[in-house]
Short mmCIF file of C-alpha atoms in Angstrom, two decimals:
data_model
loop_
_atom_site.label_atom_id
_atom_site.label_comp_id
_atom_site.label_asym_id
_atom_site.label_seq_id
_atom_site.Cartn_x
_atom_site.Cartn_y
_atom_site.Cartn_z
CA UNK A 1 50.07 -52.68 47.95
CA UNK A 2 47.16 -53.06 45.76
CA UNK A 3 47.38 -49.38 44.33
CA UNK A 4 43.47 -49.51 42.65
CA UNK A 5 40.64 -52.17 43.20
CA UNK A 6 38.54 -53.64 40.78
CA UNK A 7 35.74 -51.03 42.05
CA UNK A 8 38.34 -48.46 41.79
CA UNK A 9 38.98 -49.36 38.12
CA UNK A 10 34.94 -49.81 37.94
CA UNK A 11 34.32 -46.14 38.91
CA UNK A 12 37.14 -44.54 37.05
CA UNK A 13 36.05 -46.89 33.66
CA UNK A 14 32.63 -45.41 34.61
CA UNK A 15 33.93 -41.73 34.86
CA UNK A 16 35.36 -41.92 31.40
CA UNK A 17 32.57 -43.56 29.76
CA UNK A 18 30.70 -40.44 30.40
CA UNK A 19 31.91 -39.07 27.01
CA UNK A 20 31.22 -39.90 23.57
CA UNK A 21 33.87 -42.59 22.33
CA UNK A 22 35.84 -39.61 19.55
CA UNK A 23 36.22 -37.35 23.22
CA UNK A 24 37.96 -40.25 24.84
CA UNK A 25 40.24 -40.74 22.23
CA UNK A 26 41.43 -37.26 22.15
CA UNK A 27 41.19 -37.29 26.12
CA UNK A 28 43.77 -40.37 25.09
CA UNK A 29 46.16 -38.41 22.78
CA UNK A 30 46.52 -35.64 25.02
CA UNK A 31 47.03 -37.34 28.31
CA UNK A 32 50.97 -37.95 28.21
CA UNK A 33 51.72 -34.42 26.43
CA UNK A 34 49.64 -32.72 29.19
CA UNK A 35 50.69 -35.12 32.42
CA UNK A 36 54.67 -33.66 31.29
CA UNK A 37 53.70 -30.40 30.85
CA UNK A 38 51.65 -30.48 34.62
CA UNK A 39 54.54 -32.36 35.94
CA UNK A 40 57.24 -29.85 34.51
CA UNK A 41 55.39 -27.51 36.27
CA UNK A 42 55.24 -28.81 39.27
CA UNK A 43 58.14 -27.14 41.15
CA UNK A 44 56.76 -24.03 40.85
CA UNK A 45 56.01 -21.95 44.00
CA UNK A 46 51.98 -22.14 42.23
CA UNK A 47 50.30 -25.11 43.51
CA UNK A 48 48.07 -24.93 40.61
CA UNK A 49 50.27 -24.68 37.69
CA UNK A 50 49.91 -28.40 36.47
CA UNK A 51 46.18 -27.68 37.07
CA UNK A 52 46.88 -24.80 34.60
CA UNK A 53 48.54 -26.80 32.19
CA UNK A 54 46.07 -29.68 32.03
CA UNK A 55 43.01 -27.00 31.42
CA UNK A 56 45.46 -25.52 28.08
CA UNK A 57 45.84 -29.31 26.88
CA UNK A 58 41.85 -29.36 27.35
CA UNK A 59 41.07 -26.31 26.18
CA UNK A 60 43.41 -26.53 22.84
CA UNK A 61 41.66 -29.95 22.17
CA UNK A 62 38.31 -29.41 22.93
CA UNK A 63 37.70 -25.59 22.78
CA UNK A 64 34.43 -24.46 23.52
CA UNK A 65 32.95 -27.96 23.24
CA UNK A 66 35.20 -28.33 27.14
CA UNK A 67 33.02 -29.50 30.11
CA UNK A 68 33.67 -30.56 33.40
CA UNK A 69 32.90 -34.52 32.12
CA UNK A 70 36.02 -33.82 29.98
CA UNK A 71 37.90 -32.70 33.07
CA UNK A 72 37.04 -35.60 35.13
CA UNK A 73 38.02 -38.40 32.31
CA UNK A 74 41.27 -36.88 32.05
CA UNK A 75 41.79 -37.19 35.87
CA UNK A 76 40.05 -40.67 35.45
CA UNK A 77 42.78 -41.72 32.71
CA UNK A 78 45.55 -40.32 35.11
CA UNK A 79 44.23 -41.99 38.11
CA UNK A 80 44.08 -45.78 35.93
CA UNK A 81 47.54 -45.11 35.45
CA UNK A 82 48.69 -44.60 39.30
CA UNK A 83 49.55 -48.74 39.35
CA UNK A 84 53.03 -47.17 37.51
CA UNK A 85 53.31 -43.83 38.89
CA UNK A 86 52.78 -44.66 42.17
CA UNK A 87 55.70 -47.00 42.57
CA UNK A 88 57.96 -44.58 40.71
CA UNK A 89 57.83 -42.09 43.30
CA UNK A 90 59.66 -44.65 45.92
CA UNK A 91 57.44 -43.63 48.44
CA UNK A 92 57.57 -44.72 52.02
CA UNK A 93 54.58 -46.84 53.78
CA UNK A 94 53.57 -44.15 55.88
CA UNK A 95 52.17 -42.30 52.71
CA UNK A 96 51.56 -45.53 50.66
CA UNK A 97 49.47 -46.99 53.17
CA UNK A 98 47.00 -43.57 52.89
CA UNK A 99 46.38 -44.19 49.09
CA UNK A 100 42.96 -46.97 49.69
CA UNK A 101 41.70 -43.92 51.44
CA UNK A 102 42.60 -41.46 49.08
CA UNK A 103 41.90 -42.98 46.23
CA UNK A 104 38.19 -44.11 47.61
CA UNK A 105 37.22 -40.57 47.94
CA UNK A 106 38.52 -39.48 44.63
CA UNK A 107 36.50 -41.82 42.30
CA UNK A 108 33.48 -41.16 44.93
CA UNK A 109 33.98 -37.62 43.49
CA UNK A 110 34.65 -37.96 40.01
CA UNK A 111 31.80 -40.29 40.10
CA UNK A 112 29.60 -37.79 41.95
CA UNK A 113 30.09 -35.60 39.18
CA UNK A 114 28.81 -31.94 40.58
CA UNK A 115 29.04 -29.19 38.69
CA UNK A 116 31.00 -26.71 38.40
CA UNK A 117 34.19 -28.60 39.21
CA UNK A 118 35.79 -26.59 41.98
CA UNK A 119 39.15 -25.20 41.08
CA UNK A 120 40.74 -25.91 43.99
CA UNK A 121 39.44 -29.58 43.89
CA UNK A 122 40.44 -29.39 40.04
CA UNK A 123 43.98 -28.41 41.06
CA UNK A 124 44.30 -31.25 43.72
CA UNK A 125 42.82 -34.11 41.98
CA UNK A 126 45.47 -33.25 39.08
CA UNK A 127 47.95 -33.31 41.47
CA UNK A 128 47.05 -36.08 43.02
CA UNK A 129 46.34 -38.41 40.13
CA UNK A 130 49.37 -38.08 38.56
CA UNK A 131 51.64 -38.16 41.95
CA UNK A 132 53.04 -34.89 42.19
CA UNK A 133 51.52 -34.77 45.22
CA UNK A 134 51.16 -37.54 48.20
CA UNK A 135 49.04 -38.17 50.60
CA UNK A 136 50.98 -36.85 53.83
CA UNK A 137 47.62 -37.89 56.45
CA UNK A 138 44.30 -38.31 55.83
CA UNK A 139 43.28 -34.29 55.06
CA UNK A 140 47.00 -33.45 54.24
CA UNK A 141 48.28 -34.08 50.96
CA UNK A 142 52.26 -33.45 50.20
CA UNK A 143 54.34 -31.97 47.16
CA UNK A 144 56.99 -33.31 46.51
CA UNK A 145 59.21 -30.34 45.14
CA UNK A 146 58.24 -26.77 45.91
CA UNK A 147 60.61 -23.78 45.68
CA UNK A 148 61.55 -21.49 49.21
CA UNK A 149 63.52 -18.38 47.71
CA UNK A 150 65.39 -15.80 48.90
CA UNK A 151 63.53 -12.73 48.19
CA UNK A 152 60.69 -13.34 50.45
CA UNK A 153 63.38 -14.16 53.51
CA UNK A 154 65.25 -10.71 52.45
CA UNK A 155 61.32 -9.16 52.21
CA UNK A 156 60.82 -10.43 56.14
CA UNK A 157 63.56 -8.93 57.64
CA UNK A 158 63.46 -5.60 55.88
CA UNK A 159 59.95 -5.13 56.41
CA UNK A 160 60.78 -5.77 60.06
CA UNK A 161 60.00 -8.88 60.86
CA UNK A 162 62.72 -10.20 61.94
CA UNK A 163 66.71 -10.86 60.69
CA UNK A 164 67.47 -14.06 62.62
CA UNK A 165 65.57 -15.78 59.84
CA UNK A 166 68.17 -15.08 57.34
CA UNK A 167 70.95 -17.34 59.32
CA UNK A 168 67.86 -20.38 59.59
CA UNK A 169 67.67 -20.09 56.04
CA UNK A 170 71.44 -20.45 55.15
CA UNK A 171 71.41 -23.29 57.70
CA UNK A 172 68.92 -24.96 56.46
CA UNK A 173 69.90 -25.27 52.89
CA UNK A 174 67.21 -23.28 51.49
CA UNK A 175 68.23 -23.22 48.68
CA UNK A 176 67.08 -26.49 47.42
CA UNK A 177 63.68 -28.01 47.06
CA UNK A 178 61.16 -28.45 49.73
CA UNK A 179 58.25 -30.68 50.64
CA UNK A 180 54.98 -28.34 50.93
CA UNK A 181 51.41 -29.41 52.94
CA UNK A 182 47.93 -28.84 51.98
CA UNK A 183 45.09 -29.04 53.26
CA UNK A 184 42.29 -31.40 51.52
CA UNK A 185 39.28 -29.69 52.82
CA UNK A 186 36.69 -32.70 51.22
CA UNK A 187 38.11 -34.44 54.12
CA UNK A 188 38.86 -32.89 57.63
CA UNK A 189 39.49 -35.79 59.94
CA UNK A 190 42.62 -35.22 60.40
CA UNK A 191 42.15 -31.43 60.89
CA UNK A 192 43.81 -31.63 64.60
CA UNK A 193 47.12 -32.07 66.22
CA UNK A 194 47.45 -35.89 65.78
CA UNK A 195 46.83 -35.97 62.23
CA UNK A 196 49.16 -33.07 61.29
CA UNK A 197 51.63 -34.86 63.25
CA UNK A 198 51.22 -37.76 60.93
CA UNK A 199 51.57 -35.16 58.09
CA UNK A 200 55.27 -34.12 59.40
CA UNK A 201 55.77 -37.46 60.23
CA UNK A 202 54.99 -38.72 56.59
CA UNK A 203 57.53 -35.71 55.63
CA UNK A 204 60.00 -36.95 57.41
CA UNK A 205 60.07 -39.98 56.47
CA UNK A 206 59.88 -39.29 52.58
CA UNK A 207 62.84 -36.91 53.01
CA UNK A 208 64.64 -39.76 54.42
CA UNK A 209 64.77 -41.55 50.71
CA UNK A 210 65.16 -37.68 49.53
CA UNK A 211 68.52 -36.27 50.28
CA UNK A 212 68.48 -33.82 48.48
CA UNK A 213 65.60 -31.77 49.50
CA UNK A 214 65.92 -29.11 52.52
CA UNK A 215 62.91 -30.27 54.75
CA UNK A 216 58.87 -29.81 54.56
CA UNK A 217 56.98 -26.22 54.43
CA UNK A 218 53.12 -25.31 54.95
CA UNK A 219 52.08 -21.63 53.94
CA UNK A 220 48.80 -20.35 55.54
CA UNK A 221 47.08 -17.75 57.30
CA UNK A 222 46.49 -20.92 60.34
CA UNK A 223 50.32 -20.05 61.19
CA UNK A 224 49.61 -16.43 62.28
CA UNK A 225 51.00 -15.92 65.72
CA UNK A 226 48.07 -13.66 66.72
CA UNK A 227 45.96 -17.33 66.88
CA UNK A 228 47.21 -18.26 70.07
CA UNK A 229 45.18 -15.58 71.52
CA UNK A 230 42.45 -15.46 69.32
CA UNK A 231 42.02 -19.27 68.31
CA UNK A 232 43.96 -20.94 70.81
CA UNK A 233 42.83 -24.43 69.48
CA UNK A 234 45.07 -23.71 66.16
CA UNK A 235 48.16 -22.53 67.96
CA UNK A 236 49.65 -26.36 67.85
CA UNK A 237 49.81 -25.74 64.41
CA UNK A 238 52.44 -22.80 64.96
CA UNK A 239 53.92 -23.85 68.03
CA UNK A 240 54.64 -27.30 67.66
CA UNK A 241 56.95 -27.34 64.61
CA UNK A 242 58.61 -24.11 66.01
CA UNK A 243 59.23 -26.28 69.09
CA UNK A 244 61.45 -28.69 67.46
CA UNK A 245 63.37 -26.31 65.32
CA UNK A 246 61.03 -25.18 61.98
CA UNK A 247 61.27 -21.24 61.49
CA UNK A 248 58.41 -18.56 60.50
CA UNK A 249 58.56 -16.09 57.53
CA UNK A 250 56.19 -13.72 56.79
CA UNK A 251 54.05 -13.39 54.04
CA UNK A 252 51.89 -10.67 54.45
CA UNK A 253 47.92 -10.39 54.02
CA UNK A 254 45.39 -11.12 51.82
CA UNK A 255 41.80 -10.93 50.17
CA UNK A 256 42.37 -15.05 50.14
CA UNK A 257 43.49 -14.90 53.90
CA UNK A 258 40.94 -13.01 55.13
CA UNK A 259 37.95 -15.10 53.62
CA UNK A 260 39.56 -18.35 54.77
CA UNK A 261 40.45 -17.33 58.60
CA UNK A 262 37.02 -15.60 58.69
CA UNK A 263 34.74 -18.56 57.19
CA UNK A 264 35.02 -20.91 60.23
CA UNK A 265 35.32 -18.82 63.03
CA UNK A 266 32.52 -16.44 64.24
CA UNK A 267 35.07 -14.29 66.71
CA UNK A 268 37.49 -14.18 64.08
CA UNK A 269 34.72 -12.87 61.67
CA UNK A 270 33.80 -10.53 64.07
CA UNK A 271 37.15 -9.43 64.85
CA UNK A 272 37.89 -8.79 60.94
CA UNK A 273 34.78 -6.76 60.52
CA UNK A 274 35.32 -4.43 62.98
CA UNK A 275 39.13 -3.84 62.22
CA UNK A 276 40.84 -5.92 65.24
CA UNK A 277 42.54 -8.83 62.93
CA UNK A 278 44.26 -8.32 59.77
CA UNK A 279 45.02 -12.41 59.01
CA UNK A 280 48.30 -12.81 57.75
CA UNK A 281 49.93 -15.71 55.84
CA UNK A 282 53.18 -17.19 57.29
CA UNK A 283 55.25 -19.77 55.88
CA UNK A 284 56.48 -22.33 58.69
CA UNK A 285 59.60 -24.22 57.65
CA UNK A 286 60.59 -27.36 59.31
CA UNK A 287 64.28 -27.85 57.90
CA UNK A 288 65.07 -31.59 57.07
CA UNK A 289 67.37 -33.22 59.83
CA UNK A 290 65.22 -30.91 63.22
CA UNK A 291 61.96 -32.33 61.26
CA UNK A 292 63.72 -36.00 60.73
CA UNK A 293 64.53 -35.57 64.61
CA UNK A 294 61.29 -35.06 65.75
CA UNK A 295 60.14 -37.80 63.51
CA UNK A 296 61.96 -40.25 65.01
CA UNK A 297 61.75 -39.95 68.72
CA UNK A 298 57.92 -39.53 67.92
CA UNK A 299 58.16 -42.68 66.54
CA UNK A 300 59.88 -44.05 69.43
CA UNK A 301 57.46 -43.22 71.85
CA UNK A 302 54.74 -44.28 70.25
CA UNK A 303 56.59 -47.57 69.93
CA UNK A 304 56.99 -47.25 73.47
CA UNK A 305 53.11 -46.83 74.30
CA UNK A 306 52.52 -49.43 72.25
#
């Protein structure tokens, strides 16, 4: 696989040329330092810690002289350097075959250049760019190592939610590290049941050259079992890994929650404001060989269609 095209190189060349030639050679000095401080980071339960760690490297270097051009030549220089990284990940096709796609819309961004850069797009596009995260589908994006401990399982049962969780997560290896979805909400296409089912799929199939990793979690409000009543299009989301042996732990609500599962839904807006839906985040856990499973015979029958 051709990881970037010469128009890929063009644009992020462009992106970097946007600051004065002294900038780019401190963006230069900094960019190894900062990428092992992001990706040390990485495995923490905070998706935007190597986010957090590129904006120190850029604010020590730059101080109050830091703008958003700066931000998007580091990602620039990171994303130049994805020929190496890429391949060092040993990904499998299902997610290599995603990065034209991915990588089209990030130098269309960078290139775009709005301002402010969005901090959740600033966290991604770290993430991203130096392949601590995959693409999983073409609106889900995958990390590859995020923690699942065992205070919040002990925190849903006591609080009621449940004890046969505690069992799932012993059985499941818990323990160790986990795949984790996002959503990339620049690009919602695969916002429905087939393209999350790519996303597990993708999972799957990484955790196959990843032994040593317990199986692929999402955390979101879009898990909350009251859904299948009140937003019955999103209950696939819940339902199907449940189906095919992923578990739910609670997570509780949320000023975040609340915004998110209240923006795109007029009843569930209304439902909020007058005090009929409290949106709570769940974690859904799919553990490695029931996700690996489902991978497979899905596989099989698409084969079959074929």
């Amino acid at each position: 696989m051709e990881t970037l095209t010469p128009a890929h190189i063009a644009a992020f060349e462009a992106v970097l040329n946007r600051v004065p030639s002294e900038d780019r050679a401190r963006l230069h000095a900094l960019k190894d330092p900062a990428a092992d401080a992001a990706a040390a980071s990485a495995p923490h339960w905070d998706f935007d810690q190597p986010g957090h760690r590129a904006e120190e490297a850029l604010q020590a270097a730059f101080g109050p002289a830091l703008t958003d051009d700066h931000r998007r030549a580091l990602v620039a220089i990171w994303a130049l350097e994805m020929p190496a990284r890429v391949p060092a990940a040993d990904l499998p096709e299902a997610s290599l075959e995603l990065y034209p796609q991915w990588i089209d819309r990030l130098a269309a961004f960078l290139i775009e250049g709005a301002n402010p850069y969005d901090r959740d797009f600033w966290a991604k596009d770290v993430r991203i760019s130096l392949v601590l995260s995959v693409p999983g589908a073409r609106t889900q994006m995958i990390d590859l190592s995020s923690p699942m401990g065992p205070g919040q399982i002990l925190r849903h049962a006591r609080e009621g939610w449940g004890w046969s969780v505690i069992p799932a997560y012993a059985a499941a290896r818990s323990w160790k590290p986990w795949l984790e979805v996002h959503t990339e909400s620049r690009e919602l296409s695969d916002f429905n049941e087939a393209g999350w089912d790519r996303a597990w799929a993708t999972a799957a199939e990484i955790l196959k050259r990843r032994p040593e990793m317990a199986g692929m979690l999402g955390s979101s409000w879009f898990y909350d079992p009251p859904l299948e009543q009140i937003s019955p299009r999103l209950a696939y989301l819940r339902v199907n890994p449940l189906k095919h042996g992923a578990f739910l732990i609670h997570q509780g609500p949320g000023e975040i929650h609340t915004r998110r599962a209240a923006t795109s839904s007029p009843t569930r807006a209304a439902l909020i404001e007058k005090g009929e839906y409290t949106a709570r985040s769940w974690i859904v856990a799919w553990p490695r060989a029931a996700l690996i499973r489902w991978a497979d015979a899905r596989k099989a029958r698409l084969a079959q269609a074929a």
